[in-house]
Coordinates of C-alpha atoms in Angstrom, one line a residue:
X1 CA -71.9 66.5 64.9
X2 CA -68.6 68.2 66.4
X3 CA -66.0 68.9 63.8
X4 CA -62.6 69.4 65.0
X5 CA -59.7 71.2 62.4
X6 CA -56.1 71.6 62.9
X7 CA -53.9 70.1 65.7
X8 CA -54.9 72.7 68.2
X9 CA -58.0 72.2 67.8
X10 CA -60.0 70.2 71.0
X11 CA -63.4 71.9 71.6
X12 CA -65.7 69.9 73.6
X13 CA -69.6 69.9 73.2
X14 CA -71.9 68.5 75.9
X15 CA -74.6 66.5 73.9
X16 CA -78.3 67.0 75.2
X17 CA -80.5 64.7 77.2
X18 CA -81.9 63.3 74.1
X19 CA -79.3 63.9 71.6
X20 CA -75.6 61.4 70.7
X21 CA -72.2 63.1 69.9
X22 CA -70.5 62.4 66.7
X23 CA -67.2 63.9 66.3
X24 CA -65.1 64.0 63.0
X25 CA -61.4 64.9 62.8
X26 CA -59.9 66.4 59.7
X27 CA -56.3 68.3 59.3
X28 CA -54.5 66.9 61.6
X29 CA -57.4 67.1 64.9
X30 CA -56.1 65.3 67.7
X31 CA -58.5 62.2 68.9
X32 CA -60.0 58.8 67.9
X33 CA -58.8 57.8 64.2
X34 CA -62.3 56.1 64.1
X35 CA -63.3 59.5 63.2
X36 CA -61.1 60.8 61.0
X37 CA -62.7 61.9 57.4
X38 CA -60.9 59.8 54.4
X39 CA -60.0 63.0 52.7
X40 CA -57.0 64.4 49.7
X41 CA -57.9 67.4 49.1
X42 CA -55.2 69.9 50.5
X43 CA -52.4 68.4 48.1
X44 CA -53.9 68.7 44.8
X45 CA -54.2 72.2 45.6
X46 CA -50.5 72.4 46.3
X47 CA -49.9 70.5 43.4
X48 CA -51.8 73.4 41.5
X49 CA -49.8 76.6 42.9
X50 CA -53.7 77.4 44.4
X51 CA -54.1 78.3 47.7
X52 CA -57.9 79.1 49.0
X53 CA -59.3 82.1 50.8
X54 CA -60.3 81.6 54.3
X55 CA -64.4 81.5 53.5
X56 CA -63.9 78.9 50.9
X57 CA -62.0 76.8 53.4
X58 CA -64.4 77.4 56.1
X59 CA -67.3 76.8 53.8
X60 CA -65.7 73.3 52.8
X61 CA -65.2 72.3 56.2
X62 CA -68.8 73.2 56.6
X63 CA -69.9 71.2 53.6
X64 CA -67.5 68.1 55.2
X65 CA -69.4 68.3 57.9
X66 CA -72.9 68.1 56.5
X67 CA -71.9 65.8 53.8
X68 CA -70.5 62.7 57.0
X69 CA -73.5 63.8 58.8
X70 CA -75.9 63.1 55.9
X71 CA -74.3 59.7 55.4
X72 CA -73.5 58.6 59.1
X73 CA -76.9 59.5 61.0
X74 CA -79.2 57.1 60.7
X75 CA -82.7 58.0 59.9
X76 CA -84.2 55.8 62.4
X77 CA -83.3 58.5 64.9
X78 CA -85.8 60.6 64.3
X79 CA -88.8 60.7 65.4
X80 CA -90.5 59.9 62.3
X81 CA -88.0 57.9 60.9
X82 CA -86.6 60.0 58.4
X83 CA -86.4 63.5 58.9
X84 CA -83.5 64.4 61.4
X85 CA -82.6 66.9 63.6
X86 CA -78.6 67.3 63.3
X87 CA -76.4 70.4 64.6
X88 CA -73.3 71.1 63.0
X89 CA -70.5 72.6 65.3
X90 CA -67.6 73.7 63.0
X91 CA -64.6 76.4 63.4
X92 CA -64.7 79.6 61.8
X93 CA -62.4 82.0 61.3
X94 CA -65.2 84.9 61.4
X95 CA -68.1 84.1 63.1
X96 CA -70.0 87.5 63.2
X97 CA -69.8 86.5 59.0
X98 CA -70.9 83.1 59.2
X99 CA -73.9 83.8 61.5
X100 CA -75.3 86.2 59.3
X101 CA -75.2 83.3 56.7
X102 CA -76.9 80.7 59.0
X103 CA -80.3 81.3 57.6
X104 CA -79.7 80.6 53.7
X105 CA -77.2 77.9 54.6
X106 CA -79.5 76.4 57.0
X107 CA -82.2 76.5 54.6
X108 CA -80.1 75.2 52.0
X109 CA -79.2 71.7 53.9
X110 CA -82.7 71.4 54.9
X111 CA -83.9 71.6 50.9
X112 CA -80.9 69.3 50.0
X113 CA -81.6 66.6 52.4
X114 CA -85.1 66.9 53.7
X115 CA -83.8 67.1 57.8
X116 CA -83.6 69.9 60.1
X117 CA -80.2 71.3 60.7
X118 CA -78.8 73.9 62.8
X119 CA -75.2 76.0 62.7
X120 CA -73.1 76.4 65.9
X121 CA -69.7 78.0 65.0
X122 CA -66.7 78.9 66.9
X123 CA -64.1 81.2 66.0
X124 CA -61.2 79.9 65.4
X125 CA -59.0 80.3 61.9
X126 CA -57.7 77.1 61.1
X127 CA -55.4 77.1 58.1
X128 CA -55.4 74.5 55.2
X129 CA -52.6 72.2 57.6
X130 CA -49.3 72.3 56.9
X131 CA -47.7 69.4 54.4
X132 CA -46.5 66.7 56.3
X133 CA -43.3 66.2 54.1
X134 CA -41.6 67.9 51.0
X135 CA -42.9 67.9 47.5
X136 CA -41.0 66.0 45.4
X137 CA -42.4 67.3 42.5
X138 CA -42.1 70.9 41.6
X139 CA -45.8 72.8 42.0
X140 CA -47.7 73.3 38.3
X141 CA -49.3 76.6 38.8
X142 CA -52.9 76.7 36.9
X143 CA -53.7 79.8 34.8
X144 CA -57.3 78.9 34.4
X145 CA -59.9 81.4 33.1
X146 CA -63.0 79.4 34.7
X147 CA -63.6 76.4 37.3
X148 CA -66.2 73.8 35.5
X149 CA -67.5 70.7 37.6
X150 CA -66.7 67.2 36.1
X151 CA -68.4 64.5 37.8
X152 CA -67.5 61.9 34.4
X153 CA -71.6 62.5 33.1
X154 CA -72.4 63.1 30.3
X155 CA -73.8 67.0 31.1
X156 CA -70.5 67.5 32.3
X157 CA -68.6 66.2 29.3
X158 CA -70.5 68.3 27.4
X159 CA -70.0 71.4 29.1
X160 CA -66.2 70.7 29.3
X161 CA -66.2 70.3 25.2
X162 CA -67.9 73.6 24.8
X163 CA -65.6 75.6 26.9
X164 CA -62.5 73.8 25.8
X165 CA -64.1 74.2 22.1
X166 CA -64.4 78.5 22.8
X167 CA -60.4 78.5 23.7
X168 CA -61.2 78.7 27.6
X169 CA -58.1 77.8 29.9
X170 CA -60.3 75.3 32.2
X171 CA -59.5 74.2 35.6
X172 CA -61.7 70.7 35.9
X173 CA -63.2 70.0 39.6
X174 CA -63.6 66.4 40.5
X175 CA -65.1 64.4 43.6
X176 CA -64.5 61.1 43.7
X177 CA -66.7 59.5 46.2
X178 CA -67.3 55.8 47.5
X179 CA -69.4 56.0 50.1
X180 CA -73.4 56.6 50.6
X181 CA -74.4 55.2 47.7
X182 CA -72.4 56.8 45.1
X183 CA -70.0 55.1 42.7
X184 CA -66.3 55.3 42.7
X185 CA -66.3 57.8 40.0
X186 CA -62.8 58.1 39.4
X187 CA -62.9 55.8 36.2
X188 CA -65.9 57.7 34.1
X189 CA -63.8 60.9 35.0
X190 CA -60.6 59.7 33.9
X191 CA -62.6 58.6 30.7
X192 CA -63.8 62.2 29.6
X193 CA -60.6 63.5 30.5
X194 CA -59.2 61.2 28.0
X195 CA -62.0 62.1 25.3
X196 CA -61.3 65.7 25.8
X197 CA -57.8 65.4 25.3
X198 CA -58.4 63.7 22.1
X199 CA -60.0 66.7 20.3
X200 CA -59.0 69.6 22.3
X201 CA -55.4 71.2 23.2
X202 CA -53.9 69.2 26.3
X203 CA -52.5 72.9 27.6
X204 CA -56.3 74.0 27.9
X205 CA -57.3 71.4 30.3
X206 CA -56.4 71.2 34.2
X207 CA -57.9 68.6 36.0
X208 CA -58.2 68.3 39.7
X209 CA -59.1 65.2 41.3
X210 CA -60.5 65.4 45.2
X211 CA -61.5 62.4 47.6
X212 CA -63.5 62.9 50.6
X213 CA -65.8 60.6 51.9
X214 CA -66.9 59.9 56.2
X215 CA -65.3 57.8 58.2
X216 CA -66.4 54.1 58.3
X217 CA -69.6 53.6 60.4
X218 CA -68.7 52.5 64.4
X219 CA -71.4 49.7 65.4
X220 CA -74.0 50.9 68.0
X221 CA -73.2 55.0 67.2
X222 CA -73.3 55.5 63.1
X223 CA -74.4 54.0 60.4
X224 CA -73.8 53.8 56.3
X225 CA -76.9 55.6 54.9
X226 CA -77.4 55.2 51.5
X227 CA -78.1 58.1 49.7
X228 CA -76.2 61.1 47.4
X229 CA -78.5 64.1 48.1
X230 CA -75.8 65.9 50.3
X231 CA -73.0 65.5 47.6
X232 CA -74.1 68.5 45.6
X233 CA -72.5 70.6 48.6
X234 CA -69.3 69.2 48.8
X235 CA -69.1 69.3 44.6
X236 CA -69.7 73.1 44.7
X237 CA -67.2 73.5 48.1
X238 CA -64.4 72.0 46.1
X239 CA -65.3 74.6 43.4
X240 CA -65.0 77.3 45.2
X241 CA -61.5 76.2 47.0
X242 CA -60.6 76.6 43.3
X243 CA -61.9 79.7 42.3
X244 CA -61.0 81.0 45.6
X245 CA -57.8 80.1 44.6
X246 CA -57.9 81.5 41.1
X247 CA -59.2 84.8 41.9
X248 CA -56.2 85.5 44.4
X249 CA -53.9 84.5 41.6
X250 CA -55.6 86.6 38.9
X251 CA -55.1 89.4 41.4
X252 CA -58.4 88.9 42.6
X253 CA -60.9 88.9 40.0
X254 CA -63.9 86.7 39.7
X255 CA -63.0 83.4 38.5
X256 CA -66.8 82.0 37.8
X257 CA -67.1 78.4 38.5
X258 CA -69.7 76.3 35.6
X259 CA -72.4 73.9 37.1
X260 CA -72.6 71.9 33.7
X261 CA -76.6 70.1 33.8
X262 CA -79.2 70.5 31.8
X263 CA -82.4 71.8 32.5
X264 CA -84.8 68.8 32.9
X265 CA -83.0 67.7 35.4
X266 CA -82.6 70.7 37.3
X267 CA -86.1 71.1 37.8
X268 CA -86.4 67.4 38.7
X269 CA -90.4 67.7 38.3
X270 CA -91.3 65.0 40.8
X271 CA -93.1 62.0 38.8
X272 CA -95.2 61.0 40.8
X273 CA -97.1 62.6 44.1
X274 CA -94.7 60.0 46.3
X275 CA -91.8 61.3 45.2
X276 CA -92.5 64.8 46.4
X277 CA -90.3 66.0 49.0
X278 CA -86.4 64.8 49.8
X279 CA -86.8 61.5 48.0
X280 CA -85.5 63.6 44.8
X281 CA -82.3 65.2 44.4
X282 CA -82.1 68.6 44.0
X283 CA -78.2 69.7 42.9
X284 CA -79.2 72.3 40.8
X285 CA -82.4 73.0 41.6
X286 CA -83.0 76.3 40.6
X287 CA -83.9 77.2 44.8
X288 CA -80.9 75.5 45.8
X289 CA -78.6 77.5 43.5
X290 CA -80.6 80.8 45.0
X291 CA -80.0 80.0 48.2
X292 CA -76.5 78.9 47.6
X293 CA -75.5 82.8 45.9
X294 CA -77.4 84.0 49.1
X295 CA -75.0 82.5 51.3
X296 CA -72.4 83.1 49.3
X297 CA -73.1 86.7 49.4
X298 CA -73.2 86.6 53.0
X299 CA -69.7 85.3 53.2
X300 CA -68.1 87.4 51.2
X301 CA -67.1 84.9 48.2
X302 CA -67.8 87.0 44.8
X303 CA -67.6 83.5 42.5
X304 CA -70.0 83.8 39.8
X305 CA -71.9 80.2 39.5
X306 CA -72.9 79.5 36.1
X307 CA -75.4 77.2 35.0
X308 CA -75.2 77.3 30.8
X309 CA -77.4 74.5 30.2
X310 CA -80.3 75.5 32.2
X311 CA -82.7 76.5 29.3
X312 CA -81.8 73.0 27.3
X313 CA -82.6 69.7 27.2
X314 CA -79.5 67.1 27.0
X315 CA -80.6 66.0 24.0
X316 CA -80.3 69.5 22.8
X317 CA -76.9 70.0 24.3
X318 CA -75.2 66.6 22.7
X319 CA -77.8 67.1 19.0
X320 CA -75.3 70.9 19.5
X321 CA -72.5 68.6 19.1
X322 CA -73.7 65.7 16.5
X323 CA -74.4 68.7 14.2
X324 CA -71.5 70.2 15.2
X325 CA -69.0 67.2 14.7
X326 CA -70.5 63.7 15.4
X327 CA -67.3 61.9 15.8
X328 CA -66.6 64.2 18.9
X329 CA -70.5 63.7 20.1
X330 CA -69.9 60.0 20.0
X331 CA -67.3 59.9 22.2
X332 CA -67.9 62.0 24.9
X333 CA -71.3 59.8 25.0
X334 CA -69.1 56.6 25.4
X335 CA -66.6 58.2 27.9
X336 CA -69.2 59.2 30.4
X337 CA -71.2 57.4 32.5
X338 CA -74.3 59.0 33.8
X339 CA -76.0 55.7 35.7
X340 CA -77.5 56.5 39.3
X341 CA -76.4 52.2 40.1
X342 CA -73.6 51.3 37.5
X343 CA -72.2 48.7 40.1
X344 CA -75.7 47.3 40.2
X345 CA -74.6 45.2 37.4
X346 CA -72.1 42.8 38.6
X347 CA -74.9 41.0 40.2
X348 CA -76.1 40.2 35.8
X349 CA -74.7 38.0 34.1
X350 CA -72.3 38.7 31.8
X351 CA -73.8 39.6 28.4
X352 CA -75.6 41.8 30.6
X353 CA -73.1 43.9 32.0
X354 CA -73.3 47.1 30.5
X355 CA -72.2 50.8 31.8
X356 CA -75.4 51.6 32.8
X357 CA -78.7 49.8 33.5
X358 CA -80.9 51.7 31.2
X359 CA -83.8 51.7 34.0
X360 CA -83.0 54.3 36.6
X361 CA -84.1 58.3 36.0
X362 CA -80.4 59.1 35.1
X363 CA -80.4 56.5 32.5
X364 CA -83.4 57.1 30.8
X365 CA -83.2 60.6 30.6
X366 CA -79.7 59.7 29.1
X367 CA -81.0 57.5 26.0
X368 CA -83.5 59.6 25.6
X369 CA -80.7 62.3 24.7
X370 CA -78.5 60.1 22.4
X371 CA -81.1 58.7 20.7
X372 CA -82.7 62.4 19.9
X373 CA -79.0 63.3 18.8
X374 CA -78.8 60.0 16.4
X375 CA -75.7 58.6 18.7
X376 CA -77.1 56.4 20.8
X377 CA -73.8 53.6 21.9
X378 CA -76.4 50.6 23.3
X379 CA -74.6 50.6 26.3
X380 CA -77.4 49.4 29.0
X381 CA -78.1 46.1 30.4
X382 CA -81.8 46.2 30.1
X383 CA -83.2 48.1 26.4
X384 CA -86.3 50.2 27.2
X385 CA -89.3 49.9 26.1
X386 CA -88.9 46.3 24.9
X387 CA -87.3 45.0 28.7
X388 CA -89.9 46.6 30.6
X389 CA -92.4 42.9 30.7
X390 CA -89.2 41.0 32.1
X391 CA -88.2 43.7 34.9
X392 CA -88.5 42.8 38.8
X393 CA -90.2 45.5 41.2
X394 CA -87.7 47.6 42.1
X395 CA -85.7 47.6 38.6
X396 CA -88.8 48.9 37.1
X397 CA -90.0 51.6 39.4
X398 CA -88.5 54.7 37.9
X399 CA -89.7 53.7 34.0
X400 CA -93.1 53.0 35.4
X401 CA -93.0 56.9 36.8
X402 CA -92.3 58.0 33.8
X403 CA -94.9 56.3 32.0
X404 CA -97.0 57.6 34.9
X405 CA -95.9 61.2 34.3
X406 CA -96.2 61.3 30.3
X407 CA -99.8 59.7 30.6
X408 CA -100.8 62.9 33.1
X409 CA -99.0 65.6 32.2
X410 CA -100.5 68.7 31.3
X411 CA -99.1 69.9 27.7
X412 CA -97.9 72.6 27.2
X413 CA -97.0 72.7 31.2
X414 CA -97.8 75.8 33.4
X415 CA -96.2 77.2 36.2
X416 CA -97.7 74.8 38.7
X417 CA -96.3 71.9 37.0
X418 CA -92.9 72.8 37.6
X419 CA -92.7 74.1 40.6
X420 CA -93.2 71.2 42.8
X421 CA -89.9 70.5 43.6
X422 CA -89.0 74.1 44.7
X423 CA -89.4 78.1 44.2
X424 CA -87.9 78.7 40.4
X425 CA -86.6 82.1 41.5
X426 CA -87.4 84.0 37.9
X427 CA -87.7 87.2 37.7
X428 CA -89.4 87.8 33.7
X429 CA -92.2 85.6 31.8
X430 CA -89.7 84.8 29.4
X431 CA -87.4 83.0 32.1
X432 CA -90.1 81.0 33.1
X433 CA -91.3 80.6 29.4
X434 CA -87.6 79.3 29.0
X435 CA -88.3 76.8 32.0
X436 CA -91.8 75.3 30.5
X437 CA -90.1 75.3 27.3
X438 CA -87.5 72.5 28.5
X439 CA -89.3 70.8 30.5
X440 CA -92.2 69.7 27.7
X441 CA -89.0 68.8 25.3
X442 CA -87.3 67.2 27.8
X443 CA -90.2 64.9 28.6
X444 CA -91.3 64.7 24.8
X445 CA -87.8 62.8 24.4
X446 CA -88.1 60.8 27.1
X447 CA -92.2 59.7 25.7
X448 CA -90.0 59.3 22.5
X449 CA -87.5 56.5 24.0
X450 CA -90.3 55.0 26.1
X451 CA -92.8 54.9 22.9
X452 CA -95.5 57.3 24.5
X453 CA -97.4 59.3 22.0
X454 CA -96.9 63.1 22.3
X455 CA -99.9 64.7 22.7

């Protein structure tokens, strides 16, 4: 996968005997439009007054990159049909930097996605490009105090609430994506924007709204894959353009950037032995995060990632808020949107057609959470436990894993139950205590919504 930046910008890679060229074009790269990545990212920067360190643009070029490649390779071009070998040849504006980096990044892409990748870089500083016309709008400089991802979850909403809550100036990162599998998320983001600004000062609150996604496949040499495992890079590239950012207009102190997510789903304890491996997401995998402030630390960018919610449940985090102030729980649940296939239900019929399905990990994990916090809104098109006779195959897979899970699980967990999925990177028995500790009450309210005794 060549990636060419900037209109100067026309390397040329001979592909191997056994290997195909795919070549992208972002920021103005001269060549085939076939290849150029759907992308706004540069002017809601502008927008903002913010304007990104050289590492955090070279790392989201590098994250564009990976992210197309992830959903444009096909799979069936490996030799086992699913784990790929893909190089990456991106510019660079210090390569010496970026090779010392290879390892954890390398590592980190392979974790993410389950492939094999390698890093070829050139050196070459290519500059956010120029704006192709005048604003018409005078630039709103942000004064933000911290960088939090919204991706229109629930997690997310949450996060925003408590930061907003504490007085924090927030700067909100969002992706929306269509492509690979994911939803166009721009409405559930829009949503908890709204709720926020319902119970929260307006002057706290700066959203930022990006879209990137591949170009559309071209028949016989790349193909839509289906999957969101990659996203997780992109999300935390666009966070660190921002941060970036903020720390040069702070005068360059560490803007940290919040990963909202609670812990269950951090560890993402594989169900079931066939869902070891890349078949399960890993955003904020306690190893990917590691390896992410490994790389980071290579490059040079000193943005503190912080991930508040890993020691709770997300029942815990929204039963923080129904005790707290249960009109403000109850609408940050019905602003979000946490369903892994909410477009899934245009193919039901219409009393069916609900937000989310109520089947898939997400969901369950979700109803699990509002109905431990005494808000649940009833918003799914099939109501667990009582659809689970009527289900097809496929709709039922992920409850059935959890039943699967709750009937074998070892309780109270130990260490080798929850580090399938990945190193957990803790340094004191009371972090890992902390980790056992949400994963049992994670599951025990997820046996709760499914009507599994707790034993």
């Amino acid at each position: 996968m060549l990636l060419r930046a900037g209109a100067e910008d026309t390397f040329i890679v001979e592909p191997g005997s056994r290997g195909q060229l795919v070549g992208l074009r972002m920021d103005g790269a001269p060549g085939d439009d076939r290849w150029r990545v759907d992308e706004d990212v540069w002017e809601p920067l502008r927008q903002a007054g913010l304007v990104p360190t050289q590492d955090a643009v070279d790392l989201f070029r590098v994250a564009t990159a990976a992210y197309c490649a992830d959903l444009l390779v096909p799979h069936r071009t490996a030799y086992d049909r699913w784990s790929r070998h893909i190089v990456l040849h991106v510019p660079v504006a210090d390569r010496a930097r970026w090779e010392a980096a290879t390892p954890a990044l390398c590592a980190l892409l392979d974790y993410l996605s389950g492939d094999h990748w390698k890093l070829a870089f050139r050196e070459s500083q290519v500059p956010p490009p120029p704006r192709p016309r005048p604003m018409r709008t005078t630039p709103t400089p942000i004064h933000a105090q911290c960088v939090s991802l919204l991706s229109g979850g629930l997690d997310s909403a949450i996060g925003g609430a408590d930061l907003l809550a504490a007085g924090q100036r927030v700067a909100f990162v969002s992706h929306n994506a269509k492509s690979g599998g994911a939803t166009f998320s721009s409405p559930a983001q829009q949503a908890v924007l709204d709720a926020l600004g319902r119970h929260f000062p307006a002057d706290l609150a700066r959203p930022l709204r990006f879209r990137l996604n591949p170009p559309a496949p071209v028949a016989g040499e790349t193909e839509s894959v289906t999957t969101t495992r990659s996203r997780s890079i992109i999300f935390f590239a666009l966070g660190l353009l921002v941060a970036s950012a903020l720390d040069v207009a702070h005068g360059g102190g560490p803007v940290p950037l919040v990963v909202p997510e609670n812990g269950l789903i951090s560890l993402n304890v594989p169900l079931t032995k066939a869902r070891l491996g890349s078949w399960s997401t890993r955003t904020t995998h306690p190893h990917t995060l590691a390896m992410l402030r490994e790389a980071m630390r290579e490059l040079g960018l000193s943005t503190p990632l912080h991930t508040p919610y890993a020691a709770q449940t997300k029942g815990e985090m929204l039963g923080a808020w129904a005790a707290r102030d249960r009109g403000i729980a109850a609408d940050l649940a019905a602003a979000s949107v946490s369903c892994a296939h909410p477009n899934q239900s245009r193919f039901l019929g219409s009393a069916q057609r609900q937000p989310h399905c109520g089947t898939c990990v997400p969901c369950i994990i979700r109803r699990a959470s509002t109905q431990h916090a005494g808000v649940d809104d009833g918003r799914y098109s099939f109501d667990l436990p009582s659809a689970l006779p009527t289900l097809k195959p496929r709709r039922s897979a992920d409850v059935l894993a959890f039943l699967y899970a709750l009937e074998t699980r070892r309780r109270p967990a130990r260490a080798v139950d929850i580090n399938l999925s990945g190193p957990l990177h803790v340094e004191t028995d009371a972090e890992l205590q902390q980790l056992l500790r949400v994963y049992d009450a994670g599951m025990d309210e997820v046996a709760r919504h499914l009507g599994v005794p707790i034993r």
